[in-house]
Coordinates of C-alpha atoms in Angstrom, one line a residue:
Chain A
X27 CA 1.2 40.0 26.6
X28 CA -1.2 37.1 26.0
X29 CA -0.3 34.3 23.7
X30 CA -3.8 32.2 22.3
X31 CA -3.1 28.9 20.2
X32 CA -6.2 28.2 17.7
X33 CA -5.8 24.4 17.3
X34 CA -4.1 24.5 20.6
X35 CA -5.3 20.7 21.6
X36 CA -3.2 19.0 18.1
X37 CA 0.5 17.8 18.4
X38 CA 2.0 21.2 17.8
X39 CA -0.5 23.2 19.8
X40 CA -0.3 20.9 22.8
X41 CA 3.9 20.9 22.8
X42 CA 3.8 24.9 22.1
X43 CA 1.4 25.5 25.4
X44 CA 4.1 23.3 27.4
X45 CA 7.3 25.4 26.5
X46 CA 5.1 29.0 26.3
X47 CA 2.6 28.7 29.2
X48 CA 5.9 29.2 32.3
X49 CA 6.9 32.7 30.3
X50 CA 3.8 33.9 28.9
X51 CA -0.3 34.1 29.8
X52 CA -1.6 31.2 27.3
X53 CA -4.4 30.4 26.5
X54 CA -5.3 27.3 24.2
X55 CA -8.3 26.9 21.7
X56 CA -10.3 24.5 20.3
X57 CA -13.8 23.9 18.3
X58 CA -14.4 22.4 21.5
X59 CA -13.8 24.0 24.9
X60 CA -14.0 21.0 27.0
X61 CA -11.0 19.6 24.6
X62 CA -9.0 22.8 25.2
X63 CA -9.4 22.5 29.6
X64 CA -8.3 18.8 29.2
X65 CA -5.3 19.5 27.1
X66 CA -4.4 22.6 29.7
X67 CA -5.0 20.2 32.6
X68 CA -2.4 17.5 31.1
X69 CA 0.2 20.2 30.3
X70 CA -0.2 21.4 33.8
X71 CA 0.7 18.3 34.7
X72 CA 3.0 17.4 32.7
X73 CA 4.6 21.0 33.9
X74 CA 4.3 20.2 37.7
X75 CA 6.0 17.1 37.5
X76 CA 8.9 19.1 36.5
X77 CA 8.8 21.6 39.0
X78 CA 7.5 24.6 36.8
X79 CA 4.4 27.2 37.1
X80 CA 2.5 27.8 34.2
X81 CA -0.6 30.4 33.1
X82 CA -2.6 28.5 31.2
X83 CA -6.4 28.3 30.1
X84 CA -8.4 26.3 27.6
X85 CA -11.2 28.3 25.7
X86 CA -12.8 28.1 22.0
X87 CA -11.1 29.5 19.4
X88 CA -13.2 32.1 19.1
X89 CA -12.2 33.7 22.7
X90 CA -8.1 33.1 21.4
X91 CA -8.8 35.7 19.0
X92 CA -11.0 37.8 21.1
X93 CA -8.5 37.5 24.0
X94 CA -5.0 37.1 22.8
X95 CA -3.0 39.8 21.7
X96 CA -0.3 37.5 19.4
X97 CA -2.6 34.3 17.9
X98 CA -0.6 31.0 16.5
X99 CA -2.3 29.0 14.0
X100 CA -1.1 25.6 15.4
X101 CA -3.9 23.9 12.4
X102 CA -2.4 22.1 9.7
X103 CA -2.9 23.4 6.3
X104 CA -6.1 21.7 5.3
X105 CA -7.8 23.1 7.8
X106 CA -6.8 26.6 7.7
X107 CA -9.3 27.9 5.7
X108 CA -12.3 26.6 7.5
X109 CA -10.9 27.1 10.5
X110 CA -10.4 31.0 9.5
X111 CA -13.7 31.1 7.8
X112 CA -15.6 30.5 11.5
X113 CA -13.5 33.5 13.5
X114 CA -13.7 36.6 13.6
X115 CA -12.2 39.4 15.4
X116 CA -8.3 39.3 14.2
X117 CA -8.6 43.4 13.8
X118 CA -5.1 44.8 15.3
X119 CA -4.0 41.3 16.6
X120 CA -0.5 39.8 15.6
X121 CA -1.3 36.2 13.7
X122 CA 1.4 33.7 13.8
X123 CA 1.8 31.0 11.1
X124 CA 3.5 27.8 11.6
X125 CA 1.6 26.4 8.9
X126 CA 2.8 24.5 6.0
X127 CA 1.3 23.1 3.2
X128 CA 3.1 19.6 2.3
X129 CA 2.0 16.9 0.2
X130 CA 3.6 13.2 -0.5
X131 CA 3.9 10.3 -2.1
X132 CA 7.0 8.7 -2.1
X133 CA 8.6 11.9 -1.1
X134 CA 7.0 15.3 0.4
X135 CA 6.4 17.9 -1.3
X136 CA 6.0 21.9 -0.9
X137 CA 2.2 22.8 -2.5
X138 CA 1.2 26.2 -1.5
X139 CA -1.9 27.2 -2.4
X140 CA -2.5 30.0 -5.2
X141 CA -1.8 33.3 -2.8
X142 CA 2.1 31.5 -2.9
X143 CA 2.4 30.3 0.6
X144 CA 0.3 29.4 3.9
X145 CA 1.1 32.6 5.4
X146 CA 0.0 34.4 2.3
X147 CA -3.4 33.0 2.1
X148 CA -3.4 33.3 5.7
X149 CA -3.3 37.1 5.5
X150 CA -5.8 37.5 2.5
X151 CA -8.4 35.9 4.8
X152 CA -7.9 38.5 7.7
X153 CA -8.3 42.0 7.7
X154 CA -6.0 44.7 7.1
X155 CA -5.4 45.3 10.4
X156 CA -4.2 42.1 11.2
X157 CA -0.4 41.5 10.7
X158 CA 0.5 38.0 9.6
X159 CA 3.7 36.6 10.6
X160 CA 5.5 33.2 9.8
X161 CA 7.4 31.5 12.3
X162 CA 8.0 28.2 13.9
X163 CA 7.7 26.3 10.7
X164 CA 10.4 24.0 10.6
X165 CA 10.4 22.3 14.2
X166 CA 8.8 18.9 14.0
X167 CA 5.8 18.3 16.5
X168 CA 7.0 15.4 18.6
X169 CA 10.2 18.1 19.3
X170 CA 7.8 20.6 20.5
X171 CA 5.9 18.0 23.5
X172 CA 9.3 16.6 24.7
X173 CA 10.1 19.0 27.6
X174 CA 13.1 17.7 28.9
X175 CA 15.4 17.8 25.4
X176 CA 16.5 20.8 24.2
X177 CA 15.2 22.8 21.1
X178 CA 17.9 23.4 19.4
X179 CA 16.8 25.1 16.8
X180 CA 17.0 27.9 14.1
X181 CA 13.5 29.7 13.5
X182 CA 13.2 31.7 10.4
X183 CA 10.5 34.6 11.0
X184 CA 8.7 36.3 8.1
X185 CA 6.6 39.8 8.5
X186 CA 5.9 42.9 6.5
X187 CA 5.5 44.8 10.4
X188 CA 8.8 45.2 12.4
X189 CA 7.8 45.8 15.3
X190 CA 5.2 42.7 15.2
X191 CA 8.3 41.0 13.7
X192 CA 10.6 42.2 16.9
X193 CA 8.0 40.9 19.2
X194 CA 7.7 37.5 17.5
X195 CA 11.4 36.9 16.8
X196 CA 11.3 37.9 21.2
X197 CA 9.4 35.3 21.6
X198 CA 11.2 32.5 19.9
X199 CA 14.0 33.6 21.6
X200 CA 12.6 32.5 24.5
X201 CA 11.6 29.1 23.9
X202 CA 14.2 26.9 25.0
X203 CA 17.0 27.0 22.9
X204 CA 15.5 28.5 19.5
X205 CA 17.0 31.2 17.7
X206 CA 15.4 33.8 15.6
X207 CA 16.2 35.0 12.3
X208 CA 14.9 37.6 10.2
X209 CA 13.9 36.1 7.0
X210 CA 12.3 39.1 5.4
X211 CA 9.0 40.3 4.2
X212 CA 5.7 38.1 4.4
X213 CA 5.8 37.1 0.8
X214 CA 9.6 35.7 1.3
X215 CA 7.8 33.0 3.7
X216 CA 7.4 30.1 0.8
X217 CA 11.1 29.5 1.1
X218 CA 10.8 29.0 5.1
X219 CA 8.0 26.7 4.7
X220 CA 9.5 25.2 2.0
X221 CA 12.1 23.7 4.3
X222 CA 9.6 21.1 6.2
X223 CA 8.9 19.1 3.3
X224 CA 13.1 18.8 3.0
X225 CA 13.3 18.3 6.6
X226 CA 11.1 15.3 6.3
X227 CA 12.3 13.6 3.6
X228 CA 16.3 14.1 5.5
X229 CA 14.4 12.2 8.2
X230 CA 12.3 9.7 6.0
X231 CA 15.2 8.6 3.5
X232 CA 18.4 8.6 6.2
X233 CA 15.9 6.8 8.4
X234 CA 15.8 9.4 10.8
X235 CA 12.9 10.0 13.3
X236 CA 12.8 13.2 13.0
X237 CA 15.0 16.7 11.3
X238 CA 15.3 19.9 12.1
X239 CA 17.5 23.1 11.1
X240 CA 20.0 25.2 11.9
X241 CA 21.5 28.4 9.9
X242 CA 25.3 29.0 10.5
Chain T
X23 CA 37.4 8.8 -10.4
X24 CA 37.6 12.2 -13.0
X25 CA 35.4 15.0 -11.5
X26 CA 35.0 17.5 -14.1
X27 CA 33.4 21.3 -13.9
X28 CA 31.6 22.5 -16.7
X29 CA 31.6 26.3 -15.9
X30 CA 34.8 25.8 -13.6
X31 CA 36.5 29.5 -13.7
X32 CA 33.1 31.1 -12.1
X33 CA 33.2 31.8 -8.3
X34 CA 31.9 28.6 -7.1
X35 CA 33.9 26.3 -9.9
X36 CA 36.9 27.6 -8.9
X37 CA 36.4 26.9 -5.2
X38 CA 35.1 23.6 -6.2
X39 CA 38.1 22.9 -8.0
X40 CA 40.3 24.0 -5.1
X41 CA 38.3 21.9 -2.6
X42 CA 38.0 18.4 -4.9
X43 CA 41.4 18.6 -6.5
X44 CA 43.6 17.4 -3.5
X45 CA 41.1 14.2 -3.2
X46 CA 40.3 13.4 -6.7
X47 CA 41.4 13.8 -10.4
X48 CA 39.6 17.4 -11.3
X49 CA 39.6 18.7 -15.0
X50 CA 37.9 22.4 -15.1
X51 CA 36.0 23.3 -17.9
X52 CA 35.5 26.4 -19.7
X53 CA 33.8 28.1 -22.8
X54 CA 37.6 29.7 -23.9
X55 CA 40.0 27.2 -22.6
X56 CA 42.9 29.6 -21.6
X57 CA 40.3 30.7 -19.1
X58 CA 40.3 27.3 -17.7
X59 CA 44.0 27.1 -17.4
X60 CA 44.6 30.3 -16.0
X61 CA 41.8 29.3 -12.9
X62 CA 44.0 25.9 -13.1
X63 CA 47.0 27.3 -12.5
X64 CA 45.4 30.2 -9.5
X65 CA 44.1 26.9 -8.0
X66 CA 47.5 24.7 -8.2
X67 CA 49.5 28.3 -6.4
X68 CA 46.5 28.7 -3.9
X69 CA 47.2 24.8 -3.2
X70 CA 50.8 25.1 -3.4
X71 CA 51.2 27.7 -0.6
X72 CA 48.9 25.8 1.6
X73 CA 51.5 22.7 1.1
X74 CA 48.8 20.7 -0.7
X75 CA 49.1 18.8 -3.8
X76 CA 46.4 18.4 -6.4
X77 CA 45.7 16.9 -9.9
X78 CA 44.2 19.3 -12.1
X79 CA 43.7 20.4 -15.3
X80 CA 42.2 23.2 -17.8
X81 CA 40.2 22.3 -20.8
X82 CA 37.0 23.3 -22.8
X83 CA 33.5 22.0 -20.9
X84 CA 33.0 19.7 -23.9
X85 CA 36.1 18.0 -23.4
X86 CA 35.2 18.0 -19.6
X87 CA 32.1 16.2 -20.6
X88 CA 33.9 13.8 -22.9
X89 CA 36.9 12.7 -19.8
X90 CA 34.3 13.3 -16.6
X91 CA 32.7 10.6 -14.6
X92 CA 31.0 12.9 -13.2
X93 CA 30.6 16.3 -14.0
X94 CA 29.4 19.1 -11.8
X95 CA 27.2 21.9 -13.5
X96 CA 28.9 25.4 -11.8
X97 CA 26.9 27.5 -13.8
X98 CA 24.2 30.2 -12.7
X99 CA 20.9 29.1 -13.9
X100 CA 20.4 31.6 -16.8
X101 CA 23.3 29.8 -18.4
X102 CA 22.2 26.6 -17.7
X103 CA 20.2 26.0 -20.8
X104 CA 22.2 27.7 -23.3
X105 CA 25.4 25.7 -22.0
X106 CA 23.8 22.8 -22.3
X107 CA 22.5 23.3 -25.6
X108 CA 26.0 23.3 -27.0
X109 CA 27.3 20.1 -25.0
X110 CA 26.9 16.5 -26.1
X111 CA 28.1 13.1 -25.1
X112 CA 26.7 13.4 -21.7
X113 CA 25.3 9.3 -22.1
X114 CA 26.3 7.4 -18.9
X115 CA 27.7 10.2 -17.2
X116 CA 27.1 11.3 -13.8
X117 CA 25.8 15.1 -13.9
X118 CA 25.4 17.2 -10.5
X119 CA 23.5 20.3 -10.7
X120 CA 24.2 22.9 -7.7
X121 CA 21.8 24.6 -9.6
X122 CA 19.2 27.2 -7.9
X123 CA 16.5 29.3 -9.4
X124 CA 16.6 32.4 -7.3
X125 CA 15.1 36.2 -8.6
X126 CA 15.3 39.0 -6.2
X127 CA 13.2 42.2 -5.6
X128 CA 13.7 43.8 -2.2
X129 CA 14.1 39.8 -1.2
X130 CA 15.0 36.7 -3.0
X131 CA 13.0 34.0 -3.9
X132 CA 12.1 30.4 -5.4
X133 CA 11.6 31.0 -9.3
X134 CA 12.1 27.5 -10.6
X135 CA 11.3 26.4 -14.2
X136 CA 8.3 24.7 -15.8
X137 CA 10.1 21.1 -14.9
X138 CA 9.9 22.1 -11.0
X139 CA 13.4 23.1 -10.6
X140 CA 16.8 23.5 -12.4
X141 CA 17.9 19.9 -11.6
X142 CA 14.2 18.5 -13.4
X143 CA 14.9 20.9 -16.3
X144 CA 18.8 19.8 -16.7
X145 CA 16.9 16.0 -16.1
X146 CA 15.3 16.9 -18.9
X147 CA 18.2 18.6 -21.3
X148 CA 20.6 14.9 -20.8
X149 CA 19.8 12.2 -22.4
X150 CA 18.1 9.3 -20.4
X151 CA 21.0 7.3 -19.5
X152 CA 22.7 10.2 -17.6
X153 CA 22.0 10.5 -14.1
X154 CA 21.3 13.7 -12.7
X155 CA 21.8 14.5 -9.4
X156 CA 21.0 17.6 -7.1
X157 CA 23.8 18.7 -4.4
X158 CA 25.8 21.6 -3.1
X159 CA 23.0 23.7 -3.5
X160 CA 22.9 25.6 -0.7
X161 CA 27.0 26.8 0.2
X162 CA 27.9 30.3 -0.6
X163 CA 30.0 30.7 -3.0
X164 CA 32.8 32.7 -1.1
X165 CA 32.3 29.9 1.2
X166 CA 34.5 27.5 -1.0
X167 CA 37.4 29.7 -2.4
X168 CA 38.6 30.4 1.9
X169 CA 40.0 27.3 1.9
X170 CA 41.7 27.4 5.6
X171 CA 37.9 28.0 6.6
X172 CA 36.1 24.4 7.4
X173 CA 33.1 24.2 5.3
X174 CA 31.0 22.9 8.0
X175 CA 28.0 22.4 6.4
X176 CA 24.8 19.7 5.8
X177 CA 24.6 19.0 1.9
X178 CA 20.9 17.5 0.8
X179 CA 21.6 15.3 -2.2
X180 CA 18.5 14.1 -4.6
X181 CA 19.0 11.7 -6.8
X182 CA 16.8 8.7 -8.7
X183 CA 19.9 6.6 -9.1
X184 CA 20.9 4.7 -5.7
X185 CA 24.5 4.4 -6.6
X186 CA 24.9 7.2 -8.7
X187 CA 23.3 9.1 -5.0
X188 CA 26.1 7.1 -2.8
X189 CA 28.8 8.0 -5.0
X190 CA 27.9 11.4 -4.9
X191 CA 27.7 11.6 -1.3
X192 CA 30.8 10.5 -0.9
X193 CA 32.7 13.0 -2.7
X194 CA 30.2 15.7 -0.5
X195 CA 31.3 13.7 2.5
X196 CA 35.3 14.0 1.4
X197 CA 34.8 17.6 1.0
X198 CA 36.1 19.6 4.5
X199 CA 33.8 18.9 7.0
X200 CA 30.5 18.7 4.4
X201 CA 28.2 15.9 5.1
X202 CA 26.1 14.9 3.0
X203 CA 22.0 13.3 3.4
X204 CA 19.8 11.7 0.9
X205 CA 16.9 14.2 0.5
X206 CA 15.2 12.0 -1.8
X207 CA 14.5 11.1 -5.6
X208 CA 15.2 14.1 -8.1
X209 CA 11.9 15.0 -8.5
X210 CA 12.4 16.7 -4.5
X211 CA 15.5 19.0 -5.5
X212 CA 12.8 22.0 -5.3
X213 CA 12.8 21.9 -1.6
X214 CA 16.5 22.3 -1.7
X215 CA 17.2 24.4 -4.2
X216 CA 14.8 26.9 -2.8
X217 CA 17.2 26.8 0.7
X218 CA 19.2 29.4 -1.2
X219 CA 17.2 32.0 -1.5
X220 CA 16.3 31.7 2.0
X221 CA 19.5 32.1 3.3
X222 CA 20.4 34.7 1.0
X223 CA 17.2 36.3 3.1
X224 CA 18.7 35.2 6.3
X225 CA 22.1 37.2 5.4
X226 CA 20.8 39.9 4.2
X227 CA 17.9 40.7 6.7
X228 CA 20.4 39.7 9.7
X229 CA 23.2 41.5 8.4
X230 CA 25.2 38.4 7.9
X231 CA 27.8 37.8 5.4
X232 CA 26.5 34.5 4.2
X233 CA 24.9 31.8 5.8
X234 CA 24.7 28.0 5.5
X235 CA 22.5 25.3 6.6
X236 CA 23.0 22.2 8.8
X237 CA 20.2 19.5 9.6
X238 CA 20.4 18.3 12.9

């Protein structure tokens, strides 16, 4: 199975091709290819130095989707749309979204768009054939880069496919220490994204740097 | 310090009632007053044969809001509004809504009120110089009546009122092993009331019995 990151040279996209590329063929996207080679050759790096193998290559976004069979969305929210609106291709592929719409001003604030949720609007821009799932929404980016702590974490996965569901959830499960948890159908996934905008004002107001979650 | 619970012989105001009235002065409100004796005196026995002494007491909900400091809103949203209507007197008080919005099809979700959520629309019910604040949103309510099981939670308190916010932290943090964090002003209780209804998700996609939160 081949894992493809569109946005793959941000924060999130970056720390997700560390902790994916020693389990699973990655490859990492951008607008612009030579971005997507650099960030590959610093993760390989950054992998080396700690003694691990990776497969891992930078390409456009365009060749994610063609290429990958399960496609993260590691773009923040404002940038979904156009991002979506220049690729095609997603026809029988397996879309994550970690993407979460959040606005501030003295605190953060969920604001999904009209379709009810980032991973709703997500799957009315891609054909049928495509199945959208929601996942890794909650872990802060700076967690994600920072290979030598732990992430302890509880991932709440979203999908109207289980077997697309089974695969992602099997892949959280194997990135470091997250666990996966079913968290219903697609349309359930406002309340997991939801939970950033909490998570970062736990951390802005008990001057924390950062918050994640955990169910028990 | 009087802690009173408007709504106190439901589920989670009697397990509120059994896990504040060893710390504090708790008087347990009702709409029929013998109710609120009767889930007095099941309280003080529970209490009794765990060796634990307790000051508590059964009274109507308007007499709860007439004696309370602060008084904690254990009432399922549908009956929030109506049980307001026929309260006064609640000037200067401290008012915490555990409060959440949830509707269900095949999942549950978010279904908050014009105001944003249930702690806005109570905001909006009190008269200005009461101080609402949103906590214990997000504990199951079979979660409080076990009372040899530690409640080993994270409680996400909102609140526009910095000492009104402190004092009700520290009653979360006196509660078994609760602890509580400052989530942010009131207007940001949507982000944590809407934690319920993804752990009610959780639970029931995972085949879980309930399931809590904890920020780490």
């Amino acid at each position: 199975m081949k894992i493809g990151i569109v946005g793959g040279t941000g924060d999130i996209g970056e720390g997700m091709a560390l902790r994916l590329s020693p389990k699973y063929d990655v490859i990492v996207g951008s607008r612009d290819e030579i971005k997507a080679v650099a960030t590959c050759d610093i993760c390989r790096e950054t992998l080396q130095v700690q003694g691990m193998e990776c497969s891992l290559s930078g390409v456009t976004n365009q060749r994610v989707v063609d290429e990958a069979d399960v496609i993260v969305l590691a773009i923040p929210f404002k940038h979904a749309a156009p991002t979506l609106n220049t690729l095609t291709g997603f026809e029988g592929k397996i879309v994550v979204s970690p993407i979460n719409p959040i606005e501030r001003t003295n605190y953060f604030y969920y604001a999904p768009p009209p379709e009810g949720s980032a991973a709703m609007m997500v799957k009315g821009m891609l054909p049928e054939s495509a199945t959208v799932c929601a996942a890794f929404n909650n872990i802060a980016a700076n967690k994600w880069k920072v290979l030598d702590e732990e992430l302890d974490y509880s991932v709440a996965v979203c999908c109207d496919d289980d077997a697309a569901k089974q695969q992602v959830m099997e892949i959280v499960n194997n990135v470091s220490s997250l666990r996966a948890y079913d968290a219903g159908p697609l349309a359930a996934a406002s309340v997991v994204e939801s939970v950033t905008p909490l998570l970062l004002n736990i951390a802005r107001f008990g001057k924390m740097r950062d918050a994640g979650v955990k169910f028990v």
